[in-house]
Coordinates of N, CA, C and O in Angstrom, one line a residue:
X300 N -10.2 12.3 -16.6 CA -9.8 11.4 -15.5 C -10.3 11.8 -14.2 O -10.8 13.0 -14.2
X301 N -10.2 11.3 -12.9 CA -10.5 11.4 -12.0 C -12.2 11.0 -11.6 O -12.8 10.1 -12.3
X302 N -12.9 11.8 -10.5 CA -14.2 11.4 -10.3 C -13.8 10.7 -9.0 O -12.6 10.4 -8.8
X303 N -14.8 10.5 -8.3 CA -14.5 9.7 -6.8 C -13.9 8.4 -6.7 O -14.2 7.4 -7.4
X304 N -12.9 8.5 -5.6 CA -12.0 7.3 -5.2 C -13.0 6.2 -4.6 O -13.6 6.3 -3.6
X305 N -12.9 5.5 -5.2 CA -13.6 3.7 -4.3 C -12.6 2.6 -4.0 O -12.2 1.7 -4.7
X306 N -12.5 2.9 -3.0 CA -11.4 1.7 -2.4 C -12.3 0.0 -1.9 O -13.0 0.0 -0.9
X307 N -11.9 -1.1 -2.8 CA -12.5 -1.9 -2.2 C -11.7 -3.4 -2.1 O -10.5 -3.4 -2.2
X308 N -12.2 -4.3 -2.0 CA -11.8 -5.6 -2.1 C -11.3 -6.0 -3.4 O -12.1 -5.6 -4.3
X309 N -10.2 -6.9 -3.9 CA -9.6 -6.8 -5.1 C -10.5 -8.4 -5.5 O -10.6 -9.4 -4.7
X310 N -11.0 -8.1 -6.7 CA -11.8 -9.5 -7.0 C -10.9 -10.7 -8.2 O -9.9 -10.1 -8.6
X311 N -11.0 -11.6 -8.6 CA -10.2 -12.1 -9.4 C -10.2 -11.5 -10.5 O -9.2 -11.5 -11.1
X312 N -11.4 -10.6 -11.2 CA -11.9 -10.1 -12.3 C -10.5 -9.0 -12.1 O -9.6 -8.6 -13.0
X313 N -10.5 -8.7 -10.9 CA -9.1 -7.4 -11.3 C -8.0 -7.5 -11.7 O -7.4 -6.6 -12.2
X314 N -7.7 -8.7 -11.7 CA -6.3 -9.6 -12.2 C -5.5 -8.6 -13.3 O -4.5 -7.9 -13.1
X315 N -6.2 -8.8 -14.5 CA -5.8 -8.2 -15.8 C -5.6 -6.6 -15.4 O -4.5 -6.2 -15.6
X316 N -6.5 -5.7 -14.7 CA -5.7 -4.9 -14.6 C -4.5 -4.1 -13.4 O -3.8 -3.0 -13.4
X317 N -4.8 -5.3 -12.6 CA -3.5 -5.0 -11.5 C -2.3 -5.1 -12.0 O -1.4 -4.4 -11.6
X318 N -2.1 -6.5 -13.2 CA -1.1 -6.9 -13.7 C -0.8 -5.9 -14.6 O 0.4 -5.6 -14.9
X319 N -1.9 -5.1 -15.3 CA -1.3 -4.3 -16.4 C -0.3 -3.1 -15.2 O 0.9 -2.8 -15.3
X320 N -1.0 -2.6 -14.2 CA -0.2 -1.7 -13.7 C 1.0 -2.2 -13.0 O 1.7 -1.3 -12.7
X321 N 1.4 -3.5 -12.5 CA 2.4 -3.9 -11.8 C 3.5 -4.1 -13.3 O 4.7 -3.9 -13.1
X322 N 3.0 -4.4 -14.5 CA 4.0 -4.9 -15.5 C 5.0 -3.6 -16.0 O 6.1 -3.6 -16.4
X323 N 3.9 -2.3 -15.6 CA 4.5 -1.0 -16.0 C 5.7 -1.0 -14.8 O 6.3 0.0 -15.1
X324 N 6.1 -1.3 -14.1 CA 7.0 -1.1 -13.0 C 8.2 -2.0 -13.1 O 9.4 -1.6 -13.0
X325 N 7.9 -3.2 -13.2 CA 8.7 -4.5 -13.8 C 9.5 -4.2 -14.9 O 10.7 -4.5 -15.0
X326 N 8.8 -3.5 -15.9 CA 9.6 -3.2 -17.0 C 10.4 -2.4 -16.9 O 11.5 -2.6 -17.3
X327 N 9.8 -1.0 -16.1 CA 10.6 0.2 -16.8 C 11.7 1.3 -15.2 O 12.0 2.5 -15.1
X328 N 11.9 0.1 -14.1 CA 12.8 0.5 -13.2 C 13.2 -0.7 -11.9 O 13.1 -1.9 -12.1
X329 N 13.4 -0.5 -11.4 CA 14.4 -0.9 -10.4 C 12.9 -1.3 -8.8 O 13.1 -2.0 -7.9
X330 N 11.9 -0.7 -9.1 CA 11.4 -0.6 -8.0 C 10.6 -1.8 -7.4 O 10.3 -1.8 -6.2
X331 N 10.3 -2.8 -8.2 CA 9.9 -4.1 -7.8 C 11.4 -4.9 -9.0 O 11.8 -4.5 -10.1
X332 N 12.0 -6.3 -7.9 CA 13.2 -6.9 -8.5 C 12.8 -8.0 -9.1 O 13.6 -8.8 -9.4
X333 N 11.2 -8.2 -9.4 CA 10.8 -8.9 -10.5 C 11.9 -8.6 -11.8 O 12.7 -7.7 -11.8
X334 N 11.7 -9.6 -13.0 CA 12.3 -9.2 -14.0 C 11.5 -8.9 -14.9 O 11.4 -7.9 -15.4
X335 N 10.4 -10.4 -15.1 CA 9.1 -10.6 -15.9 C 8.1 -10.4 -15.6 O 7.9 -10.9 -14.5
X336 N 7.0 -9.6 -16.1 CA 5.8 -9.0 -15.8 C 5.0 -10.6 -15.2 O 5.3 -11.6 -15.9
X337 N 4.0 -10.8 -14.2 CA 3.4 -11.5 -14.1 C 2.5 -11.7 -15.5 O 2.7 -10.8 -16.4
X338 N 1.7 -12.5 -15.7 CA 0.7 -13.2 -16.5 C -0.8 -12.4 -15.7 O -0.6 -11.9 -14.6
X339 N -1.4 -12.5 -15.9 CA -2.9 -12.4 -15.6 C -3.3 -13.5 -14.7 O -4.0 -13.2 -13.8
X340 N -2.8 -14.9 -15.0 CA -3.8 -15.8 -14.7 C -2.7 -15.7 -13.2 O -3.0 -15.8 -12.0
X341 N -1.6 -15.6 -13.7 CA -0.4 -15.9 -12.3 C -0.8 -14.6 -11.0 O -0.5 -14.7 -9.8
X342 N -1.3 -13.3 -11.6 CA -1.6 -12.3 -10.7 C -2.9 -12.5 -10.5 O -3.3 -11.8 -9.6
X343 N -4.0 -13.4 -11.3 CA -4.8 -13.8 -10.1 C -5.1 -14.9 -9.1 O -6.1 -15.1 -8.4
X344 N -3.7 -15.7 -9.2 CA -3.1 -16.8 -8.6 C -2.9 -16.1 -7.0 O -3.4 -16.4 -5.9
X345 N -1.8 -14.7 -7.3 CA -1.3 -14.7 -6.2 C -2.3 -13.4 -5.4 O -2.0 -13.1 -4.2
X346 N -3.6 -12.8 -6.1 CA -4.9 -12.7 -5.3 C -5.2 -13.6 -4.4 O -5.2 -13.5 -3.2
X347 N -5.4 -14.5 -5.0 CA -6.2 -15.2 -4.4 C -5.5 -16.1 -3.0 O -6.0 -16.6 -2.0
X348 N -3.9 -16.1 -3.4 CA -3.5 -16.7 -2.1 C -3.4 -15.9 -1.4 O -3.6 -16.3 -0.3
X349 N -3.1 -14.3 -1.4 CA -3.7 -13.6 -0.2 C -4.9 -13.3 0.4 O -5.1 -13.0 1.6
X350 N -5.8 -13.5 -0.6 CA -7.3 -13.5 0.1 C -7.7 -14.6 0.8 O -8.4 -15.1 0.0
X351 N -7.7 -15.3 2.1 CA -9.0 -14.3 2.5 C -8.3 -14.1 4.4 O -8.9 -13.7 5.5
X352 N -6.4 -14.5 4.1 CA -5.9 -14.0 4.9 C -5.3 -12.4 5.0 O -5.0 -12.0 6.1
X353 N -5.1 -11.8 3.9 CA -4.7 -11.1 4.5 C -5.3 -9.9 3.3 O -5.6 -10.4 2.2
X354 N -5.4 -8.5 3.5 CA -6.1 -7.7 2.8 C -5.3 -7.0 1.4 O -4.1 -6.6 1.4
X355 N -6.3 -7.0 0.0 CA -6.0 -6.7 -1.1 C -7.0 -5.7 -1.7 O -8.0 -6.1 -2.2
X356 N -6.8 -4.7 -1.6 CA -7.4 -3.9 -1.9 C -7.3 -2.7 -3.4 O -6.1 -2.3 -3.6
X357 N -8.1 -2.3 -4.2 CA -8.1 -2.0 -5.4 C -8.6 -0.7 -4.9 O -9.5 -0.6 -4.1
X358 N -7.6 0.8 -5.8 CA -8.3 2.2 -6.2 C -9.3 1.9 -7.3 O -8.7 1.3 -8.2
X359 N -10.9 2.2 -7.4 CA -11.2 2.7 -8.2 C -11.8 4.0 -8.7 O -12.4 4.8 -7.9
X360 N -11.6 4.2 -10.1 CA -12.0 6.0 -10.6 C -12.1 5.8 -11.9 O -11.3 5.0 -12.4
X361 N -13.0 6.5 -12.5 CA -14.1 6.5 -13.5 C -13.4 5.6 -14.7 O -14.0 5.0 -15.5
X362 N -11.9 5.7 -14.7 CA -11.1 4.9 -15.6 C -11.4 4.0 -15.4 O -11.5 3.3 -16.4
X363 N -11.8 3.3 -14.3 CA -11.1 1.8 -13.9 C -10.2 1.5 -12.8 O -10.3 2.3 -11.8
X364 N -9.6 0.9 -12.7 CA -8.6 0.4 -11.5 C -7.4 1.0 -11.8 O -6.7 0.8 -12.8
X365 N -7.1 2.2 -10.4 CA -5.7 2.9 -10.7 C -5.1 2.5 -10.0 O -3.9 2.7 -10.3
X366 N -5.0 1.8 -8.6 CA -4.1 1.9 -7.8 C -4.2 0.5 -7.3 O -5.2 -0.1 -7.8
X367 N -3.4 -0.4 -6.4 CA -4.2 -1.5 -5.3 C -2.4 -1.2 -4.2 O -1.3 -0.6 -4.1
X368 N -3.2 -2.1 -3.8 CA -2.4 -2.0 -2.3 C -2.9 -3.4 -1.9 O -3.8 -4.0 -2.5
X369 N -2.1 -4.0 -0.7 CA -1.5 -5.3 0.0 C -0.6 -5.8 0.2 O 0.5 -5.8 -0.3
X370 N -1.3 -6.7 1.8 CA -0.5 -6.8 3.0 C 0.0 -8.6 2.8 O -0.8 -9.4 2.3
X371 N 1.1 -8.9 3.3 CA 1.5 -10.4 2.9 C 1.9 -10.9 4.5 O 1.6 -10.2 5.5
X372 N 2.6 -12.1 4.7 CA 3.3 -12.6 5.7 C 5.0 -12.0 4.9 O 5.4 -11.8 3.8
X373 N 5.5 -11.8 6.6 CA 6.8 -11.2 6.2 C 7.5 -12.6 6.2 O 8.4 -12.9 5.4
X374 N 7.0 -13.3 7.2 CA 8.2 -14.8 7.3 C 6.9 -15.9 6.9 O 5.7 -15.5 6.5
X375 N 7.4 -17.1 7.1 CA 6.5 -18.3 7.2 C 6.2 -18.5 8.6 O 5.0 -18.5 9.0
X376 N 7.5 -18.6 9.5 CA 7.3 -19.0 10.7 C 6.2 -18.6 11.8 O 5.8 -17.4 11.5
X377 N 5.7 -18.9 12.5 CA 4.1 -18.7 13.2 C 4.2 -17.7 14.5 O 3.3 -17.2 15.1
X378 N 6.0 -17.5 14.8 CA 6.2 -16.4 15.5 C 5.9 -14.9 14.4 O 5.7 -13.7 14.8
X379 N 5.8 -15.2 13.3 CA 6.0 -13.9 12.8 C 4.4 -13.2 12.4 O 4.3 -12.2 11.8
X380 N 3.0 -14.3 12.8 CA 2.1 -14.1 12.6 C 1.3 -12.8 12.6 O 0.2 -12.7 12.0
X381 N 2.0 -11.6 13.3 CA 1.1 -10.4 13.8 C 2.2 -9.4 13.2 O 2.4 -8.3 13.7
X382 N 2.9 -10.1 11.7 CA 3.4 -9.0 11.2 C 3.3 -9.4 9.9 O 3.3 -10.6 9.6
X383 N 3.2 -8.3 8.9 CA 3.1 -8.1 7.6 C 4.1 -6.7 7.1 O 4.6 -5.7 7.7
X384 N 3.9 -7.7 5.1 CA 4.7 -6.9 4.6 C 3.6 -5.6 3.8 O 2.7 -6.3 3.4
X385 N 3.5 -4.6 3.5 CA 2.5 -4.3 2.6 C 3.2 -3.7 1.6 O 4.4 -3.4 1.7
X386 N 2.3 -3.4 0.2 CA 2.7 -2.9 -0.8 C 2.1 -2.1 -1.4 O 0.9 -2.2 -1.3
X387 N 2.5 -0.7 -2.5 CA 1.2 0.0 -2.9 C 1.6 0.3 -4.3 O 2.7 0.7 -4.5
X388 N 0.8 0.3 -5.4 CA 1.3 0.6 -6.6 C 0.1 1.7 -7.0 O -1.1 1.4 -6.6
X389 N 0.4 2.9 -7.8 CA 0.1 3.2 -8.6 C -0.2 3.1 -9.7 O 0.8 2.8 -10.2
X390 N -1.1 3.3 -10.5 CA -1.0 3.3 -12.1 C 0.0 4.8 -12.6 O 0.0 6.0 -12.3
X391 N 1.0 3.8 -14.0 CA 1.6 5.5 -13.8 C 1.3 6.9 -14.2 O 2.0 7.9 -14.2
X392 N -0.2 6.6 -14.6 CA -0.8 8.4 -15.1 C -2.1 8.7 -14.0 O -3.0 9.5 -14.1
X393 N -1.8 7.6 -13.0 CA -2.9 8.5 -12.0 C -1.6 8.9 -10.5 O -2.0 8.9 -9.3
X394 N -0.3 9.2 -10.6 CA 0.2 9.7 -9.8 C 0.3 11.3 -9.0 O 0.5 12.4 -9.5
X395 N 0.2 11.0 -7.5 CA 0.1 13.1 -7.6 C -0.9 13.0 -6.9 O -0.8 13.5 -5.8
X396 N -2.6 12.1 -7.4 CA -3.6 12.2 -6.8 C -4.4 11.9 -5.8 O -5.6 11.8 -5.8
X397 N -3.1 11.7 -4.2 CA -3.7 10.9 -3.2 C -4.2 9.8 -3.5 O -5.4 9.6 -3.1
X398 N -3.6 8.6 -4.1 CA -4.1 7.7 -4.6 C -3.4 6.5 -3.2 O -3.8 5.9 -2.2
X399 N -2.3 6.7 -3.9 CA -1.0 5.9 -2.9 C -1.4 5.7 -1.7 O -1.4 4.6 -1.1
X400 N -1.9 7.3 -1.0 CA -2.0 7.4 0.6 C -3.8 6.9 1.1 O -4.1 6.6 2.3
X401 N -4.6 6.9 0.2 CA -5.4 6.5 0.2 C -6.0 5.2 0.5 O -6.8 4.9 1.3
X402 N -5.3 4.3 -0.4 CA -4.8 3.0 -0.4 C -4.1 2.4 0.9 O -4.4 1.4 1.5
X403 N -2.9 3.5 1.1 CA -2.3 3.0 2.3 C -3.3 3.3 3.7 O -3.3 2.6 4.7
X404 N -4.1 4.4 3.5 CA -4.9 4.5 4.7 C -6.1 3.4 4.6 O -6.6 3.0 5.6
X405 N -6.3 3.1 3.9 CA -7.3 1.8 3.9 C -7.0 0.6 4.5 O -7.7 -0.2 5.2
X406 N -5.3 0.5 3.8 CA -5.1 -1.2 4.2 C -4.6 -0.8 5.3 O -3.8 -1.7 5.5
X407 N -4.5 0.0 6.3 CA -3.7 0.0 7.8 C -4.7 0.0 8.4 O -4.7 -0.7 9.5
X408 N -5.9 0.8 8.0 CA -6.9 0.5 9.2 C -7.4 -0.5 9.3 O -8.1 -0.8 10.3
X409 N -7.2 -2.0 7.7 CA -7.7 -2.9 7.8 C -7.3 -4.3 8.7 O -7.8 -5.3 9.2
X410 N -5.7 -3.5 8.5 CA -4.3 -4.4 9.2 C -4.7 -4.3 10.9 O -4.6 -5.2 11.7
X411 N -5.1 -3.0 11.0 CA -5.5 -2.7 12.9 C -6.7 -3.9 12.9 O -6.7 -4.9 13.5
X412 N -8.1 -3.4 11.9 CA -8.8 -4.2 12.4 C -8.7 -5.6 12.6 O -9.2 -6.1 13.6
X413 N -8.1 -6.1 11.7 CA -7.8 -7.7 12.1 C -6.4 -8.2 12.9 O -5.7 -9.2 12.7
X414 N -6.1 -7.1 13.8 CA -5.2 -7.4 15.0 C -3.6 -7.8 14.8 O -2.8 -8.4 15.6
X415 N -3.4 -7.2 13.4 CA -1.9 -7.6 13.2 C -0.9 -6.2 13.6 O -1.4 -5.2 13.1
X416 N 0.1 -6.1 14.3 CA 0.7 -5.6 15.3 C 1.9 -4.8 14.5 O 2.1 -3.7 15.1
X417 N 2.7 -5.0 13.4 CA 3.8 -4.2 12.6 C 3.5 -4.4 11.4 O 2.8 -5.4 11.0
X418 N 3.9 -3.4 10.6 CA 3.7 -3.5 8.9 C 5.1 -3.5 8.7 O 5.7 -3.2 9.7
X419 N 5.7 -3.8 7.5 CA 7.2 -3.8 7.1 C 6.6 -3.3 5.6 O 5.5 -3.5 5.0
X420 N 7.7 -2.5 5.4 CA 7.7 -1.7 3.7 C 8.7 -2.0 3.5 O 9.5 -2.0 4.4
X421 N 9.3 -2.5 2.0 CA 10.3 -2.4 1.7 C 10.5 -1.8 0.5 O 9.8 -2.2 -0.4
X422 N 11.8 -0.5 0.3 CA 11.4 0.4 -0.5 C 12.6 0.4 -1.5 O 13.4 0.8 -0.7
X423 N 13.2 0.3 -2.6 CA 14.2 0.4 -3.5 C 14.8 1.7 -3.4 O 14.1 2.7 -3.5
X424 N 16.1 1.6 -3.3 CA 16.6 3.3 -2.7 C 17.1 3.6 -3.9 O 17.4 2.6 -4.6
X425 N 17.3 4.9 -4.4 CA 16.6 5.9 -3.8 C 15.0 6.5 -4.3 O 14.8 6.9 -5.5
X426 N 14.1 6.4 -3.3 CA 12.8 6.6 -4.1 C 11.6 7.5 -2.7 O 10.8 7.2 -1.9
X427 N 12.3 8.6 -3.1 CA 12.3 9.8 -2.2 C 10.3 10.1 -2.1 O 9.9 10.7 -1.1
X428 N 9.5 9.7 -3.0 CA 8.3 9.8 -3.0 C 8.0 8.2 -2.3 O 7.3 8.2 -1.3
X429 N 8.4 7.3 -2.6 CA 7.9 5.9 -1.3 C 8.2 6.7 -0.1 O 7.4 7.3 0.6
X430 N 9.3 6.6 0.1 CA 9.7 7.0 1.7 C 9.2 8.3 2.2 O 9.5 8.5 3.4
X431 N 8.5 9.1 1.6 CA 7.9 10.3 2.3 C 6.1 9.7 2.2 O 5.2 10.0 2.9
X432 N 6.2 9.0 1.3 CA 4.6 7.9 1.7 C 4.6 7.2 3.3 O 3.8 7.4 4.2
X433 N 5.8 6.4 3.1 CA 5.8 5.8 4.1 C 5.3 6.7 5.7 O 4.3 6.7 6.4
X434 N 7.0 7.5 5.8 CA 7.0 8.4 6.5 C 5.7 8.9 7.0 O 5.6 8.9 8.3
X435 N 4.4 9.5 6.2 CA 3.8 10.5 6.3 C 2.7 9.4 7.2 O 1.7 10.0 7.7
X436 N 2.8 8.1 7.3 CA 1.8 6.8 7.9 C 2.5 6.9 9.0 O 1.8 6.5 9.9
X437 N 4.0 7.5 9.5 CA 4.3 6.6 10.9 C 5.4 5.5 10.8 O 5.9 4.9 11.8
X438 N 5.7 5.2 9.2 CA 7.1 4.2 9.9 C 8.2 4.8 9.7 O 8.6 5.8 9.2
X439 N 8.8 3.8 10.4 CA 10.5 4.4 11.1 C 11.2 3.9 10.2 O 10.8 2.9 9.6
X440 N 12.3 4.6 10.0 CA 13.4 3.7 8.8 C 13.8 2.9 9.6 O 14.1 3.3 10.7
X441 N 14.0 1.2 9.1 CA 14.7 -0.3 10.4 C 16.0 -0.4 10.1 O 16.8 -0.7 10.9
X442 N 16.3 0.0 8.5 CA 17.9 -0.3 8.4 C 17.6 -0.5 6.8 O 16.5 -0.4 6.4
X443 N 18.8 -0.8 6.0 CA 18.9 -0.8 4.9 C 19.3 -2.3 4.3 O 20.5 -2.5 4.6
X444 N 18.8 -3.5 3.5 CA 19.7 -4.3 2.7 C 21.1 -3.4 1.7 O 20.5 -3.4 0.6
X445 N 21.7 -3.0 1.6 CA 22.8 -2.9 0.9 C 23.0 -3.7 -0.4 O 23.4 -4.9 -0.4
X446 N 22.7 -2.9 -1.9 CA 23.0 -3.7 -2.9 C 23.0 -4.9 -2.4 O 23.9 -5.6 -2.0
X447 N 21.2 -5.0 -2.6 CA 20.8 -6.2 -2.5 C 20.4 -7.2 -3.5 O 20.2 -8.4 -3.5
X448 N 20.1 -5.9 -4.7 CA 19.2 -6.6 -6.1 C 19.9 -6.0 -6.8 O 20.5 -5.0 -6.5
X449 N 20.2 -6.7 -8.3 CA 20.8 -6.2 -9.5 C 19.5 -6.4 -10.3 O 19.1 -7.5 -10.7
X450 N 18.9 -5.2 -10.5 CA 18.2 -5.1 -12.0 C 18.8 -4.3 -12.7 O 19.7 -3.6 -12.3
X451 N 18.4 -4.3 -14.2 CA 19.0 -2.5 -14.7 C 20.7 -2.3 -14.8 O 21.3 -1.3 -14.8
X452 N 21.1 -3.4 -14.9 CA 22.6 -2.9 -14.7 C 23.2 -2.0 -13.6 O 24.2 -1.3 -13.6
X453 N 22.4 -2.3 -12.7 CA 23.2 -1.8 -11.3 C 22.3 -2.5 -9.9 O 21.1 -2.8 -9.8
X454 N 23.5 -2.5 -9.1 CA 23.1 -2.8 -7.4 C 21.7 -1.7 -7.2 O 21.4 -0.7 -7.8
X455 N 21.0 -2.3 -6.2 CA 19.9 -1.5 -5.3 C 19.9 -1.7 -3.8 O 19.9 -2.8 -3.2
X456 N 19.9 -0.5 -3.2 CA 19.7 -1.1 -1.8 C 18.4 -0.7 -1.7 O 17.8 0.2 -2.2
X457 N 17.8 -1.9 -0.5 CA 16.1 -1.8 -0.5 C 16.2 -1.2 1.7 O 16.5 -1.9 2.6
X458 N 15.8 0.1 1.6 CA 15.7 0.4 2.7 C 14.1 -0.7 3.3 O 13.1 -1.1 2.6
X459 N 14.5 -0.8 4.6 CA 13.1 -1.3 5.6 C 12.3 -0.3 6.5 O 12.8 0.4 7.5
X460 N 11.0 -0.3 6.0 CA 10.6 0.7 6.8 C 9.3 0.0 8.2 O 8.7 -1.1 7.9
X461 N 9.3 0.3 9.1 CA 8.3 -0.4 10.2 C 7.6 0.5 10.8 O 8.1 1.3 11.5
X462 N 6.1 0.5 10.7 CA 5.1 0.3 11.5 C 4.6 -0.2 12.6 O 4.3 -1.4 12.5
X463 N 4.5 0.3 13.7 CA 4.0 -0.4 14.8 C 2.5 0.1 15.0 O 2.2 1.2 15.5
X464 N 1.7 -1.0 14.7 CA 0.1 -0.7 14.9 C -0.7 -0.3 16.5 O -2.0 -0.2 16.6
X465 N -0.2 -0.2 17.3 CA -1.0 0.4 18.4 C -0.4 -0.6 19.3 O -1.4 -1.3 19.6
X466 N 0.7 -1.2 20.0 CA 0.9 -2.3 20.8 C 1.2 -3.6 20.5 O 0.8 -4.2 19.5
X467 N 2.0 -4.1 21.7 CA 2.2 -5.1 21.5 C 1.4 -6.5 23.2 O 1.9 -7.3 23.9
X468 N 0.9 -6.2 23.1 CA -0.2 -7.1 24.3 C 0.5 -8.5 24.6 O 0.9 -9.1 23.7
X469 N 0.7 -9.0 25.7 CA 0.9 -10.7 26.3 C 0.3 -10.8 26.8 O 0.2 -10.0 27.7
X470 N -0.5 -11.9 26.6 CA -0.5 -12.6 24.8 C -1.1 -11.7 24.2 O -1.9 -10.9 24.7
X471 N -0.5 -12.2 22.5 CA -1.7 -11.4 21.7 C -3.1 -11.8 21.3 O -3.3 -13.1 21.5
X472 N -4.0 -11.2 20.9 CA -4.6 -12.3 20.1 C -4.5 -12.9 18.7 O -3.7 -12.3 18.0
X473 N -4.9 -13.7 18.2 CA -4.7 -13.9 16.8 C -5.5 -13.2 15.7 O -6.7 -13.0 15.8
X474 N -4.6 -12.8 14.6 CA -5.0 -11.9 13.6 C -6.1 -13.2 12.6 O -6.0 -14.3 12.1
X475 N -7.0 -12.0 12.8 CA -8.6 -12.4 12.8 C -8.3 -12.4 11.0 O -7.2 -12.0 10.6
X476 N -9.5 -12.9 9.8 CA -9.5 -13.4 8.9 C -9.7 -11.8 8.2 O -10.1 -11.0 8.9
X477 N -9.3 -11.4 6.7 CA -9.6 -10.2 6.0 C -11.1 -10.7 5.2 O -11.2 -11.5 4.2
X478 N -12.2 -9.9 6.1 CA -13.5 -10.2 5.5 C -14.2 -9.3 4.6 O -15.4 -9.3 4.3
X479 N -12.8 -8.3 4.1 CA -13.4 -7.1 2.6 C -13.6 -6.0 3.0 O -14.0 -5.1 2.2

């Protein structure tokens, strides 16, 4: 296992295995409040509606696809344009290997370059490796939902973590298109 990290643009072809590694998480905890593993064709559904606004990005290493990461709209509303949510999964036997933070340093510098202003994490408590991920980027803990999800036979509270990308300018400009 291992061999050099390639962080790149997530293509529809990745579908099948983004989904295999998001289904491992769906099933076996608390950390995404999905219930049901996406489908393939439905995770490259929801590729593709993040592309070609906002950045999705894939680990790869000599396996194949271990890791991806991506950034969404936190609201709908057009006030909330110059902020996102982002996300990072691991595969669970490439954990440990700078994978996570790698990912996350990719998609922040991608989030700067196209001029969006806060990141929002939202993290399932307690999950002492997210939050020292987060942490180790720069966001602040914003507050906590309180047993907000029941999966698993119990409440979750999902802490909020925030990013502030370099400023906030009046006016801003508008967050430019994710071109890979």
């Amino acid at each position: 296992m291992g061999g050099p990290l390639r962080i790149r643009a997530a293509l529809p072809a990745d579908a099948e295995a983004i989904a295999a590694i998001y289904a491992h998480y769906v099933l076996t905890g608390p950390i995404t409040f999905e219930i049901d593993p996406p489908s393939v064709v439905e995770m490259a559904r929801r590729i593709a509606d993040i592309l070609p606004h906002h950045p999705y990005l894939v680990a790869e290493q000599m396996e194949g696809i271990v890791g991806y990461a991506y950034a969404t709209r936190v609201y709908e509303r057009a006030a909330y344009r110059w902020a996102v949510e982002a996300t990072v999964y691991v595969a669970p036997d490439s954990h440990r290997r700078g994978i996570g933070a790698a990912l996350y340093e990719a998609l922040i510098a991608r989030l700067r370059e196209q001029g969006f202003r806060t990141v929002i994490g939202k993290i399932t408590l307690p999950n002492p490796a997210s939050v020292r991920l987060h942490e180790s980027f720069g966001f602040k803990r914003a507050g906590v939902l309180a047993r907000i999800g029941f999966k698993q036979d119990s409440w979750h509270d999902v802490g909020i973590y925030q990013l502030d990308l370099g400023g906030h300018p009046v006016p801003p400009l508008e967050p430019r298109p994710f071109l890979g």
